[in-house]
């Protein structure tokens, strides 16, 4: 059972609020993001997933540890050796002077 969580960022700041599927589509990785969202949709039909961050209002920057807990409630029996969470953070910024 693989759970892919797509986490995106807007203007260089990553906000993780529960299960986020909010993508900056100009980042050039549309296909990869779309595949991860489809995988996530398959999982959501079989289970309820929630994520609670220890510090939900924190500004997350590269190198900062993100801590919290994940709850997975399955709708039917599942045989699984592990649960994997992948977090993908991306940003695109533009500055004009």
Coordinates of N, CA and C in Angstrom, one line a residue, residues 48-97:
X48 N -9.6 6.2 4.4 CA -9.6 7.6 4.8 C -8.2 8.0 5.3
X49 N -7.7 9.1 4.8 CA -6.3 9.5 5.2 C -6.4 10.9 5.8
X50 N -5.8 11.1 7.0 CA -5.7 12.4 7.5 C -4.3 12.6 8.1
X51 N -3.9 13.9 7.9 CA -2.6 14.2 8.4 C -2.7 15.4 9.4
X52 N -2.1 15.3 10.5 CA -2.2 16.4 11.5 C -0.7 16.8 11.8
X53 N -0.4 18.0 11.4 CA 1.0 18.5 11.7 C 1.1 19.0 13.1
X54 N 2.3 18.8 13.7 CA 2.6 19.4 15.0 C 2.5 20.9 15.0
X55 N 3.0 21.5 13.9 CA 3.0 23.0 13.8 C 2.4 23.4 12.4
X56 N 1.1 23.4 12.3 CA 0.4 23.6 11.0 C 0.6 25.0 10.5
X57 N 0.9 26.0 11.3 CA 1.1 27.3 10.8 C 2.5 27.8 10.6
X58 N 3.4 26.8 10.5 CA 4.8 27.0 10.4 C 5.2 27.3 8.9
X59 N 6.1 28.2 8.7 CA 6.7 28.5 7.4 C 7.7 27.4 7.1
X60 N 7.4 26.5 6.1 CA 8.3 25.4 5.8 C 9.3 25.8 4.7
X61 N 10.6 25.7 5.0 CA 11.6 26.0 4.0 C 12.5 24.7 3.9
X62 N 13.3 24.6 2.8 CA 14.1 23.4 2.6 C 15.0 23.2 3.9
X63 N 15.0 21.9 4.3 CA 15.9 21.5 5.4 C 15.2 21.5 6.7
X64 N 13.9 22.1 6.8 CA 13.2 22.1 8.1 C 12.5 20.8 8.2
X65 N 12.5 20.2 9.4 CA 11.9 19.0 9.7 C 10.4 19.2 9.9
X66 N 9.6 18.4 9.2 CA 8.1 18.5 9.3 C 7.7 17.3 10.1
X67 N 7.0 17.5 11.3 CA 6.6 16.4 12.1 C 5.1 16.5 12.3
X68 N 4.5 15.3 12.6 CA 3.1 15.2 12.8 C 2.7 13.8 12.8
X69 N 1.4 13.5 12.6 CA 0.9 12.2 12.6 C -0.1 12.0 11.5
X70 N -0.1 10.7 11.0 CA -1.0 10.4 10.0 C -2.0 9.3 10.5
X71 N -3.2 9.4 10.1 CA -4.2 8.4 10.5 C -4.7 7.8 9.2
X72 N -4.8 6.5 9.2 CA -5.2 5.7 8.0 C -6.3 4.8 8.5
X73 N -7.5 5.0 8.0 CA -8.7 4.1 8.3 C -9.1 3.4 7.0
X74 N -8.9 2.1 7.0 CA -9.2 1.4 5.7 C -10.7 0.9 5.8
X75 N -11.3 0.9 4.6 CA -12.7 0.5 4.5 C -12.9 -1.0 4.3
X76 N -11.9 -1.7 4.0 CA -11.9 -3.1 3.9 C -10.6 -3.7 4.3
X77 N -10.5 -5.0 4.6 CA -9.2 -5.6 5.0 C -8.1 -5.4 3.9
X78 N -6.9 -5.0 4.4 CA -5.8 -4.8 3.5 C -4.6 -5.5 4.0
X79 N -3.9 -6.1 3.1 CA -2.6 -6.8 3.4 C -1.5 -5.8 3.0
X80 N -0.7 -5.3 3.9 CA 0.3 -4.4 3.6 C 1.5 -4.6 4.5
X81 N 2.7 -4.4 3.9 CA 3.9 -4.5 4.7 C 4.3 -3.2 5.3
X82 N 3.9 -2.1 4.6 CA 4.3 -0.8 5.1 C 3.4 0.3 4.4
X83 N 3.5 1.4 5.0 CA 2.8 2.6 4.4 C 3.9 3.6 4.1
X84 N 3.9 4.1 2.9 CA 5.0 5.1 2.5 C 4.3 6.4 2.2
X85 N 4.9 7.5 2.8 CA 4.4 8.8 2.5 C 5.4 9.6 1.8
X86 N 5.1 10.1 0.6 CA 6.0 10.9 -0.2 C 5.5 12.3 -0.2
X87 N 6.3 13.2 0.1 CA 5.9 14.6 0.1 C 6.8 15.3 -1.0
X88 N 6.1 16.0 -1.9 CA 6.7 16.7 -3.0 C 6.4 18.1 -2.9
X89 N 7.4 18.9 -2.7 CA 7.1 20.4 -2.6 C 7.8 21.1 -3.7
X90 N 7.1 22.0 -4.3 CA 7.6 22.7 -5.5 C 7.2 24.2 -5.3
X91 N 8.0 25.0 -6.0 CA 7.7 26.5 -6.0 C 8.2 27.1 -7.3
X92 N 7.6 28.2 -7.6 CA 8.0 29.0 -8.8 C 7.8 30.4 -8.4
X93 N 8.8 31.2 -8.4 CA 8.7 32.6 -8.1 C 9.2 33.5 -9.2
X94 N 8.7 34.7 -9.3 CA 9.1 35.7 -10.2 C 9.2 37.0 -9.5
X95 N 10.2 37.7 -9.9 CA 10.4 39.0 -9.3 C 10.6 40.0 -10.4
X96 N 10.0 41.2 -10.3 CA 10.2 42.2 -11.3 C 10.6 43.5 -10.6
X97 N 11.6 44.1 -11.2 CA 12.2 45.3 -10.5 C 11.9 46.5 -11.5

